[in-house]
Amino acid sequence: MTATHPLALAPVTAPPRTADAFAAQFLHNLNFDRGVALSASSANDRYLALAHTVRDHLMAQWLEDLRHQKQTQAKSVCYLSAEYLLGRQLDNNLLAGGLAEVAAEALSACGVDLDELRAHEVEPGLGNGGLGRLAACFIDSLATLGAPSIGYGIRYEYGIFRQTFVDGQQVEQPDAWLSLGSPWEVARPEEAQTIAFGGHTETFDEQGVSRTRWIPAWTVQAVPYNLMVPGFQNGRVNTLRLWSAKATNAFDLRIFNSGDYEEAVRAQTFAENISKVLYPEDSTPQGKELRLQQQYFFVAASIHDFLGTMLSEDYDLSNLPARVIFQLNDTHPVIAVPELMRVLVDEKGMPWDAAWAITRQCFAYTCHTLLPEALEVWPVELLGRLLPRHLEIIYRINEEFLAEVRERYGDDEMRIRNMSIIVEHPVRSVRMAYLATVAGAKVNGVAELHSQLLRDKVLTDFDDFYPEKFTNVTNGVTPRRFLRLANPELSDLITEAIGDGWVTDLARLRELEPLAEDAGFRAAFGEVKAANKRRLNDVLRERDGLEVGDGHMLDVMVKRLHEYKRQMLKVLHIVSTYEGVVSGRIAASDVQPRTAIFGAKAAPGYAMAKRIIHLINAVGSVVNADPRLEGRLKVVFPPNYNVTLAERVIPAADLSEQISLAGKEASGTGNMKFALNGALTIGTDDGANVEIRELVGDENFFLFGMSEPEAEALTVSGYRPSEYYQADAGLRAAVDLIASGAFSGGDRSVFEPVVSNLLYEDRFMVLADYAPYIAAQERVDAVYADHDAWTRSAILNVARTGFFSSDRSIRDYIDRIWHTPPLD
Ligand code: 26Q
């Protein structure tokens, strides 16, 4: 475009950053964007006007970074993730933009309550749990480190469901997060991509070379929405590009012209369904067609977007690996591999071998699980119907790969069957993790133990074949959101002691170590924890009419509900204490005052998880109402645990429950957030707990339970949970009390499935770890009774867990996987 007006030629400059200027812009946005006077405005109007004002302040830099991203020849990271669990944006963007004080002053001068506007924001819940939140932490760190990068994902119209409880049971409500407007995104309809599905393929001859083309049956438009991702006070603003599905005109028109109006509308609904809703399963994926459509939709749009808009038209694609690395966040985006092959071979006319050599350098794969049932597979029948060309490409990749395997090992049919990307049973399917491992330049797990188990147990043969591919990058969390914003009082205390450099250099928390011996610092630290508990209580009271016990230890277990995470173990501990008191075995006065806080959503189709939620609520109702406990034991289970609630719960916690069966939790990231906020962990030797314990020291961590090899050995020798039940009177009493109907109004049938599952199946060995867990909880009580000793340990947990910053994770990705240029 050629500009003629002098103003259009001027560089974009950042707006003035005074409170007056901010107030003026806020009022301008309120009047001219929302179209209301301040006196007539709703909280939503004021929130949107404020958000737009913050956005305006960040916009100049954003435009600059977008321009730079297009021009630079530097290698970029494209982070491909089906989920981003972002949490609220307002405070984060105020902090990153260095606007918090200016905004507070401006709004107060206008007589506007900033806290009210903060509370007004509906968080974008475009993820299920750990994996989606990790992606959100990573894009924050990428922006803060100034790494050339872009995040790609799906703009779900409905995020993770809103959870309510009716009679203690989970009921799901749709999360219409966009309904009041979404000020942080900018739609770019003119940059839409057309995404094709279905149809068939044809081969044809071109000057003696056989080529293939795909004749799709239908298409849909992918419309990008840009979200700003500001780095922390570094003048950088990165982009998160989320795709929304829209019916294509051509498609509509054809049907309209045939006169079938209803059919045309149906077709539109069908296309737009693709980005309608986030699948709420996070562990046992169902092979749903719509889910595969979602995956291909966002991945194809992202690849085309990058190739089409980031590269110059005459770009030599054989240099692509020097320009981009696509990081696959689990297997959800793996269909990108055959898509890039299709583009290079079918559309750009590149020979297969050259295209494959490029493709294998352009992808890297992160695995987030060890559970066999969580490994994604897609039936060949479905893939062939939806993406016929991609299926052919996958077959050829597999053929050539297995030929290499044969060359190396001979006709070892067992090995070949075990390594094949295509599996025959129960139905012929594509193993996406295998495809990712074959295609990826690197494969990483998300904690040391997990990466080791991946090599030893899940991808064993691949480790033998490609040992150099495997590496570890231990997860991390952003210190901006989970310490600086979530725990302002602790942040101030830390900054007073060691300066504010820790926000972008979290390892500096080490400098706090000597202060654990400083009585004055301990007192101040204890005061912060107490203040955070009051702040949590304010939220719980207002949000749910709940309250934690006065002066109680806060014992917190917040995470998705899954049997492997073993919420049941925590329930048994509570029931056993309760049973002890009501049976007279324990004097109420000997119970260390505690409130157990739970937060957990269950996948809507996961019946056992839902029953466990019901049981927690049922136990809570009985325990909280029984005067015999003298208010010393409480159970609090606020519904709809999300990022916003996490930000209040974590800073208030004393004890962090990380009690999965060893070898099942890939990493965990909540465990890191708690330790950084001064909670002590009671945990198994699993995931990143291992590294947390190594760093904080055994004496500052309550370890219990079987190790992974011990659990494995018990499985091999034949695990019989009922033997543990028979052998332990305390356990028997707790299980019997649940079975008796004491928590279900005398109706024994309600929790019968939970009880019989524990006694006769207990896949995750809750009963085997029960006694060691109870013993560890007794150690917890003993240390907590010595307030000073507890606080000393808590301070050391903060001081020694700076390693778990997502900035460090991203640096590790750069060094070990991406090899993108050094950061400035
Ligand atoms: C797949 C296909 C179809 C439908 C849903 C899915 C699906 C969606 C989400 C499968 C898995 C997930 C999420 C997995 C997840 O959150 N894993 C967690 O990742 C964290 C970050 O690495 C780890 O800390 C946790 O240990 C791991 O459980």
mmCIF file with all atom_site columns, C-alpha atoms in Angstrom, residues 438-587:
data_model
loop_
_atom_site.group_PDB
_atom_site.id
_atom_site.type_symbol
_atom_site.label_atom_id
_atom_site.label_alt_id
_atom_site.label_comp_id
_atom_site.label_asym_id
_atom_site.label_entity_id
_atom_site.label_seq_id
_atom_site.pdbx_PDB_ins_code
_atom_site.Cartn_x
_atom_site.Cartn_y
_atom_site.Cartn_z
_atom_site.occupancy
_atom_site.B_iso_or_equiv
_atom_site.pdbx_formal_charge
_atom_site.auth_seq_id
_atom_site.auth_comp_id
_atom_site.auth_asym_id
_atom_site.auth_atom_id
_atom_site.pdbx_PDB_model_num
ATOM 1   C CA . VAL A 1 438 ? 9.106   -40.957 13.530 1.00 0.00 ? 438 VAL A CA 1
ATOM 2   C CA . ALA A 1 439 ? 8.604   -37.472 12.082 1.00 0.00 ? 439 ALA A CA 1
ATOM 3   C CA . GLY A 1 440 ? 9.913   -35.368 14.970 1.00 0.00 ? 440 GLY A CA 1
ATOM 4   C CA . ALA A 1 441 ? 13.508  -34.176 15.126 1.00 0.00 ? 441 ALA A CA 1
ATOM 5   C CA . LYS A 1 442 ? 13.173  -34.464 18.898 1.00 0.00 ? 442 LYS A CA 1
ATOM 6   C CA . VAL A 1 443 ? 10.785  -36.112 21.333 1.00 0.00 ? 443 VAL A CA 1
ATOM 7   C CA . ASN A 1 444 ? 10.565  -34.866 24.888 1.00 0.00 ? 444 ASN A CA 1
ATOM 8   C CA . GLY A 1 445 ? 8.870   -35.793 28.115 1.00 0.00 ? 445 GLY A CA 1
ATOM 9   C CA . VAL A 1 446 ? 7.884   -33.146 30.650 1.00 0.00 ? 446 VAL A CA 1
ATOM 10  C CA . ALA A 1 447 ? 9.844   -34.169 33.768 1.00 0.00 ? 447 ALA A CA 1
ATOM 11  C CA . GLU A 1 448 ? 13.018  -36.236 34.303 1.00 0.00 ? 448 GLU A CA 1
ATOM 12  C CA . LEU A 1 449 ? 11.192  -39.329 35.523 1.00 0.00 ? 449 LEU A CA 1
ATOM 13  C CA . HIS A 1 450 ? 8.587   -39.063 32.789 1.00 0.00 ? 450 HIS A CA 1
ATOM 14  C CA . SER A 1 451 ? 11.186  -38.727 30.025 1.00 0.00 ? 451 SER A CA 1
ATOM 15  C CA . GLN A 1 452 ? 13.012  -41.752 31.398 1.00 0.00 ? 452 GLN A CA 1
ATOM 16  C CA . LEU A 1 453 ? 9.821   -43.839 31.581 1.00 0.00 ? 453 LEU A CA 1
ATOM 17  C CA . LEU A 1 454 ? 8.888   -42.746 28.059 1.00 0.00 ? 454 LEU A CA 1
ATOM 18  C CA . ARG A 1 455 ? 12.142  -44.245 26.793 1.00 0.00 ? 455 ARG A CA 1
ATOM 19  C CA . ASP A 1 456 ? 11.968  -47.325 29.010 1.00 0.00 ? 456 ASP A CA 1
ATOM 20  C CA . LYS A 1 457 ? 8.292   -48.217 28.808 1.00 0.00 ? 457 LYS A CA 1
ATOM 21  C CA . VAL A 1 458 ? 6.255   -46.430 26.155 1.00 0.00 ? 458 VAL A CA 1
ATOM 22  C CA . LEU A 1 459 ? 8.564   -45.777 23.210 1.00 0.00 ? 459 LEU A CA 1
ATOM 23  C CA . THR A 1 460 ? 11.199  -48.404 24.051 1.00 0.00 ? 460 THR A CA 1
ATOM 24  C CA . ASP A 1 461 ? 11.843  -49.663 20.533 1.00 0.00 ? 461 ASP A CA 1
ATOM 25  C CA . PHE A 1 462 ? 11.985  -46.120 19.194 1.00 0.00 ? 462 PHE A CA 1
ATOM 26  C CA . ASP A 1 463 ? 14.555  -45.236 21.849 1.00 0.00 ? 463 ASP A CA 1
ATOM 27  C CA . ASP A 1 464 ? 16.661  -48.129 20.634 1.00 0.00 ? 464 ASP A CA 1
ATOM 28  C CA . PHE A 1 465 ? 16.271  -47.039 17.031 1.00 0.00 ? 465 PHE A CA 1
ATOM 29  C CA . TYR A 1 466 ? 16.670  -43.267 17.505 1.00 0.00 ? 466 TYR A CA 1
ATOM 30  C CA . PRO A 1 467 ? 18.377  -42.753 20.887 1.00 0.00 ? 467 PRO A CA 1
ATOM 31  C CA . GLU A 1 468 ? 19.493  -39.226 19.975 1.00 0.00 ? 468 GLU A CA 1
ATOM 32  C CA . LYS A 1 469 ? 15.913  -38.064 19.477 1.00 0.00 ? 469 LYS A CA 1
ATOM 33  C CA . PHE A 1 470 ? 14.893  -38.366 23.081 1.00 0.00 ? 470 PHE A CA 1
ATOM 34  C CA . THR A 1 471 ? 15.330  -35.596 25.578 1.00 0.00 ? 471 THR A CA 1
ATOM 35  C CA . ASN A 1 472 ? 13.702  -34.040 28.612 1.00 0.00 ? 472 ASN A CA 1
ATOM 36  C CA . VAL A 1 473 ? 12.350  -30.603 29.260 1.00 0.00 ? 473 VAL A CA 1
ATOM 37  C CA . THR A 1 474 ? 10.959  -30.290 32.743 1.00 0.00 ? 474 THR A CA 1
ATOM 38  C CA . ASN A 1 475 ? 7.795   -28.193 32.810 1.00 0.00 ? 475 ASN A CA 1
ATOM 39  C CA . GLY A 1 476 ? 7.613   -24.792 34.429 1.00 0.00 ? 476 GLY A CA 1
ATOM 40  C CA . VAL A 1 477 ? 5.073   -22.120 35.324 1.00 0.00 ? 477 VAL A CA 1
ATOM 41  C CA . THR A 1 478 ? 5.079   -18.407 34.713 1.00 0.00 ? 478 THR A CA 1
ATOM 42  C CA . PRO A 1 479 ? 6.220   -16.449 37.778 1.00 0.00 ? 479 PRO A CA 1
ATOM 43  C CA . ARG A 1 480 ? 4.326   -13.412 36.504 1.00 0.00 ? 480 ARG A CA 1
ATOM 44  C CA . ARG A 1 481 ? 0.868   -14.899 36.897 1.00 0.00 ? 481 ARG A CA 1
ATOM 45  C CA . PHE A 1 482 ? 1.474   -17.453 39.624 1.00 0.00 ? 482 PHE A CA 1
ATOM 46  C CA . LEU A 1 483 ? 3.656   -15.443 41.969 1.00 0.00 ? 483 LEU A CA 1
ATOM 47  C CA . ARG A 1 484 ? 3.754   -11.746 41.107 1.00 0.00 ? 484 ARG A CA 1
ATOM 48  C CA . LEU A 1 485 ? 0.034   -11.375 40.339 1.00 0.00 ? 485 LEU A CA 1
ATOM 49  C CA . ALA A 1 486 ? -1.471  -14.165 42.420 1.00 0.00 ? 486 ALA A CA 1
ATOM 50  C CA . ASN A 1 487 ? 0.540   -13.385 45.546 1.00 0.00 ? 487 ASN A CA 1
ATOM 51  C CA . PRO A 1 488 ? 1.225   -9.651  45.651 1.00 0.00 ? 488 PRO A CA 1
ATOM 52  C CA . GLU A 1 489 ? 2.069   -9.613  49.353 1.00 0.00 ? 489 GLU A CA 1
ATOM 53  C CA . LEU A 1 490 ? 4.653   -12.367 49.108 1.00 0.00 ? 490 LEU A CA 1
ATOM 54  C CA . SER A 1 491 ? 6.009   -10.684 45.969 1.00 0.00 ? 491 SER A CA 1
ATOM 55  C CA . ASP A 1 492 ? 6.480   -7.442  47.881 1.00 0.00 ? 492 ASP A CA 1
ATOM 56  C CA . LEU A 1 493 ? 8.173   -9.263  50.724 1.00 0.00 ? 493 LEU A CA 1
ATOM 57  C CA . ILE A 1 494 ? 10.540  -11.003 48.321 1.00 0.00 ? 494 ILE A CA 1
ATOM 58  C CA . THR A 1 495 ? 11.267  -7.796  46.435 1.00 0.00 ? 495 THR A CA 1
ATOM 59  C CA . GLU A 1 496 ? 12.014  -5.967  49.682 1.00 0.00 ? 496 GLU A CA 1
ATOM 60  C CA . ALA A 1 497 ? 14.516  -8.658  50.535 1.00 0.00 ? 497 ALA A CA 1
ATOM 61  C CA . ILE A 1 498 ? 16.283  -9.317  47.224 1.00 0.00 ? 498 ILE A CA 1
ATOM 62  C CA . GLY A 1 499 ? 15.064  -6.721  44.715 1.00 0.00 ? 499 GLY A CA 1
ATOM 63  C CA . ASP A 1 500 ? 12.658  -7.347  41.851 1.00 0.00 ? 500 ASP A CA 1
ATOM 64  C CA . GLY A 1 501 ? 14.947  -9.182  39.419 1.00 0.00 ? 501 GLY A CA 1
ATOM 65  C CA . TRP A 1 502 ? 13.371  -12.533 40.380 1.00 0.00 ? 502 TRP A CA 1
ATOM 66  C CA . VAL A 1 503 ? 10.287  -11.853 38.226 1.00 0.00 ? 503 VAL A CA 1
ATOM 67  C CA . THR A 1 504 ? 12.312  -12.651 35.105 1.00 0.00 ? 504 THR A CA 1
ATOM 68  C CA . ASP A 1 505 ? 15.142  -14.581 36.756 1.00 0.00 ? 505 ASP A CA 1
ATOM 69  C CA . LEU A 1 506 ? 13.421  -16.883 39.180 1.00 0.00 ? 506 LEU A CA 1
ATOM 70  C CA . ALA A 1 507 ? 16.568  -18.765 40.192 1.00 0.00 ? 507 ALA A CA 1
ATOM 71  C CA . ARG A 1 508 ? 17.390  -15.644 42.198 1.00 0.00 ? 508 ARG A CA 1
ATOM 72  C CA . LEU A 1 509 ? 14.857  -16.746 44.804 1.00 0.00 ? 509 LEU A CA 1
ATOM 73  C CA . ARG A 1 510 ? 17.858  -18.694 46.180 1.00 0.00 ? 510 ARG A CA 1
ATOM 74  C CA . GLU A 1 511 ? 18.951  -15.433 47.751 1.00 0.00 ? 511 GLU A CA 1
ATOM 75  C CA . LEU A 1 512 ? 16.064  -15.861 50.197 1.00 0.00 ? 512 LEU A CA 1
ATOM 76  C CA . GLU A 1 513 ? 17.584  -18.991 51.694 1.00 0.00 ? 513 GLU A CA 1
ATOM 77  C CA . PRO A 1 514 ? 19.449  -17.330 54.574 1.00 0.00 ? 514 PRO A CA 1
ATOM 78  C CA . LEU A 1 515 ? 16.265  -15.488 55.546 1.00 0.00 ? 515 LEU A CA 1
ATOM 79  C CA . ALA A 1 516 ? 14.691  -18.778 56.623 1.00 0.00 ? 516 ALA A CA 1
ATOM 80  C CA . GLU A 1 517 ? 16.821  -18.355 59.757 1.00 0.00 ? 517 GLU A CA 1
ATOM 81  C CA . ASP A 1 518 ? 15.676  -14.771 60.277 1.00 0.00 ? 518 ASP A CA 1
ATOM 82  C CA . ALA A 1 519 ? 12.881  -14.629 62.869 1.00 0.00 ? 519 ALA A CA 1
ATOM 83  C CA . GLY A 1 520 ? 11.665  -11.266 61.602 1.00 0.00 ? 520 GLY A CA 1
ATOM 84  C CA . PHE A 1 521 ? 11.389  -12.551 58.045 1.00 0.00 ? 521 PHE A CA 1
ATOM 85  C CA . ARG A 1 522 ? 9.602   -15.682 59.245 1.00 0.00 ? 522 ARG A CA 1
ATOM 86  C CA . ALA A 1 523 ? 7.080   -13.581 61.101 1.00 0.00 ? 523 ALA A CA 1
ATOM 87  C CA . ALA A 1 524 ? 6.472   -11.440 58.024 1.00 0.00 ? 524 ALA A CA 1
ATOM 88  C CA . PHE A 1 525 ? 6.186   -14.551 55.853 1.00 0.00 ? 525 PHE A CA 1
ATOM 89  C CA . GLY A 1 526 ? 3.650   -16.080 58.276 1.00 0.00 ? 526 GLY A CA 1
ATOM 90  C CA . GLU A 1 527 ? 1.675   -12.849 58.207 1.00 0.00 ? 527 GLU A CA 1
ATOM 91  C CA . VAL A 1 528 ? 1.517   -12.963 54.392 1.00 0.00 ? 528 VAL A CA 1
ATOM 92  C CA . LYS A 1 529 ? 0.186   -16.530 54.495 1.00 0.00 ? 529 LYS A CA 1
ATOM 93  C CA . ALA A 1 530 ? -2.463  -15.507 57.018 1.00 0.00 ? 530 ALA A CA 1
ATOM 94  C CA . ALA A 1 531 ? -3.469  -12.542 54.866 1.00 0.00 ? 531 ALA A CA 1
ATOM 95  C CA . ASN A 1 532 ? -3.760  -14.807 51.825 1.00 0.00 ? 532 ASN A CA 1
ATOM 96  C CA . LYS A 1 533 ? -6.067  -17.117 53.771 1.00 0.00 ? 533 LYS A CA 1
ATOM 97  C CA . ARG A 1 534 ? -8.306  -14.153 54.585 1.00 0.00 ? 534 ARG A CA 1
ATOM 98  C CA . ARG A 1 535 ? -8.287  -13.114 50.939 1.00 0.00 ? 535 ARG A CA 1
ATOM 99  C CA . LEU A 1 536 ? -9.265  -16.662 49.925 1.00 0.00 ? 536 LEU A CA 1
ATOM 100 C CA . ASN A 1 537 ? -12.053 -16.677 52.478 1.00 0.00 ? 537 ASN A CA 1
ATOM 101 C CA . ASP A 1 538 ? -13.428 -13.430 51.062 1.00 0.00 ? 538 ASP A CA 1
ATOM 102 C CA . VAL A 1 539 ? -13.580 -15.005 47.624 1.00 0.00 ? 539 VAL A CA 1
ATOM 103 C CA . LEU A 1 540 ? -15.092 -18.295 48.798 1.00 0.00 ? 540 LEU A CA 1
ATOM 104 C CA . ARG A 1 541 ? -17.722 -16.523 50.851 1.00 0.00 ? 541 ARG A CA 1
ATOM 105 C CA . GLU A 1 542 ? -18.766 -14.256 48.035 1.00 0.00 ? 542 GLU A CA 1
ATOM 106 C CA . ARG A 1 543 ? -18.485 -16.841 45.261 1.00 0.00 ? 543 ARG A CA 1
ATOM 107 C CA . ASP A 1 544 ? -19.990 -19.898 46.958 1.00 0.00 ? 544 ASP A CA 1
ATOM 108 C CA . GLY A 1 545 ? -21.001 -19.022 50.513 1.00 0.00 ? 545 GLY A CA 1
ATOM 109 C CA . LEU A 1 546 ? -18.159 -21.236 51.769 1.00 0.00 ? 546 LEU A CA 1
ATOM 110 C CA . GLU A 1 547 ? -15.551 -20.645 54.402 1.00 0.00 ? 547 GLU A CA 1
ATOM 111 C CA . VAL A 1 548 ? -12.363 -22.319 55.546 1.00 0.00 ? 548 VAL A CA 1
ATOM 112 C CA . GLY A 1 549 ? -11.884 -22.934 59.258 1.00 0.00 ? 549 GLY A CA 1
ATOM 113 C CA . ASP A 1 550 ? -10.450 -20.136 61.346 1.00 0.00 ? 550 ASP A CA 1
ATOM 114 C CA . GLY A 1 551 ? -6.806  -20.857 62.180 1.00 0.00 ? 551 GLY A CA 1
ATOM 115 C CA . HIS A 1 552 ? -6.881  -24.072 60.138 1.00 0.00 ? 552 HIS A CA 1
ATOM 116 C CA . MET A 1 553 ? -4.087  -25.636 58.151 1.00 0.00 ? 553 MET A CA 1
ATOM 117 C CA . LEU A 1 554 ? -5.193  -25.431 54.515 1.00 0.00 ? 554 LEU A CA 1
ATOM 118 C CA . ASP A 1 555 ? -4.684  -28.809 52.903 1.00 0.00 ? 555 ASP A CA 1
ATOM 119 C CA . VAL A 1 556 ? -5.307  -28.417 49.183 1.00 0.00 ? 556 VAL A CA 1
ATOM 120 C CA . MET A 1 557 ? -5.888  -30.813 46.308 1.00 0.00 ? 557 MET A CA 1
ATOM 121 C CA . VAL A 1 558 ? -6.833  -29.009 43.105 1.00 0.00 ? 558 VAL A CA 1
ATOM 122 C CA . LYS A 1 559 ? -6.549  -30.680 39.690 1.00 0.00 ? 559 LYS A CA 1
ATOM 123 C CA . ARG A 1 560 ? -8.722  -32.576 37.221 1.00 0.00 ? 560 ARG A CA 1
ATOM 124 C CA . LEU A 1 561 ? -10.512 -35.504 38.772 1.00 0.00 ? 561 LEU A CA 1
ATOM 125 C CA . HIS A 1 562 ? -8.899  -38.725 37.682 1.00 0.00 ? 562 HIS A CA 1
ATOM 126 C CA . GLU A 1 563 ? -8.459  -42.065 39.400 1.00 0.00 ? 563 GLU A CA 1
ATOM 127 C CA . TYR A 1 564 ? -4.696  -42.044 38.802 1.00 0.00 ? 564 TYR A CA 1
ATOM 128 C CA . LYS A 1 565 ? -4.400  -38.727 40.669 1.00 0.00 ? 565 LYS A CA 1
ATOM 129 C CA . ARG A 1 566 ? -6.022  -40.486 43.653 1.00 0.00 ? 566 ARG A CA 1
ATOM 130 C CA . GLN A 1 567 ? -8.416  -37.976 45.146 1.00 0.00 ? 567 GLN A CA 1
ATOM 131 C CA . MET A 1 568 ? -9.780  -41.129 46.866 1.00 0.00 ? 568 MET A CA 1
ATOM 132 C CA . LEU A 1 569 ? -6.669  -41.358 49.006 1.00 0.00 ? 569 LEU A CA 1
ATOM 133 C CA . LYS A 1 570 ? -7.363  -37.897 50.390 1.00 0.00 ? 570 LYS A CA 1
ATOM 134 C CA . VAL A 1 571 ? -11.021 -38.828 50.956 1.00 0.00 ? 571 VAL A CA 1
ATOM 135 C CA . LEU A 1 572 ? -9.972  -41.911 52.917 1.00 0.00 ? 572 LEU A CA 1
ATOM 136 C CA . HIS A 1 573 ? -7.705  -39.788 55.097 1.00 0.00 ? 573 HIS A CA 1
ATOM 137 C CA . ILE A 1 574 ? -10.586 -37.433 55.900 1.00 0.00 ? 574 ILE A CA 1
ATOM 138 C CA . VAL A 1 575 ? -13.037 -40.257 56.529 1.00 0.00 ? 575 VAL A CA 1
ATOM 139 C CA . SER A 1 576 ? -10.530 -42.033 58.730 1.00 0.00 ? 576 SER A CA 1
ATOM 140 C CA . THR A 1 577 ? -10.022 -38.953 60.915 1.00 0.00 ? 577 THR A CA 1
ATOM 141 C CA . TYR A 1 578 ? -13.775 -38.465 61.093 1.00 0.00 ? 578 TYR A CA 1
ATOM 142 C CA . GLU A 1 579 ? -14.379 -42.105 61.944 1.00 0.00 ? 579 GLU A CA 1
ATOM 143 C CA . GLY A 1 580 ? -11.658 -41.955 64.583 1.00 0.00 ? 580 GLY A CA 1
ATOM 144 C CA . VAL A 1 581 ? -13.377 -39.094 66.367 1.00 0.00 ? 581 VAL A CA 1
ATOM 145 C CA . VAL A 1 582 ? -16.954 -40.372 66.168 1.00 0.00 ? 582 VAL A CA 1
ATOM 146 C CA . SER A 1 583 ? -15.896 -43.837 67.286 1.00 0.00 ? 583 SER A CA 1
ATOM 147 C CA . GLY A 1 584 ? -14.001 -42.319 70.205 1.00 0.00 ? 584 GLY A CA 1
ATOM 148 C CA . ARG A 1 585 ? -10.641 -43.679 69.073 1.00 0.00 ? 585 ARG A CA 1
ATOM 149 C CA . ILE A 1 586 ? -9.318  -40.127 68.741 1.00 0.00 ? 586 ILE A CA 1
ATOM 150 C CA . ALA A 1 587 ? -10.143 -37.200 71.007 1.00 0.00 ? 587 ALA A CA 1
#
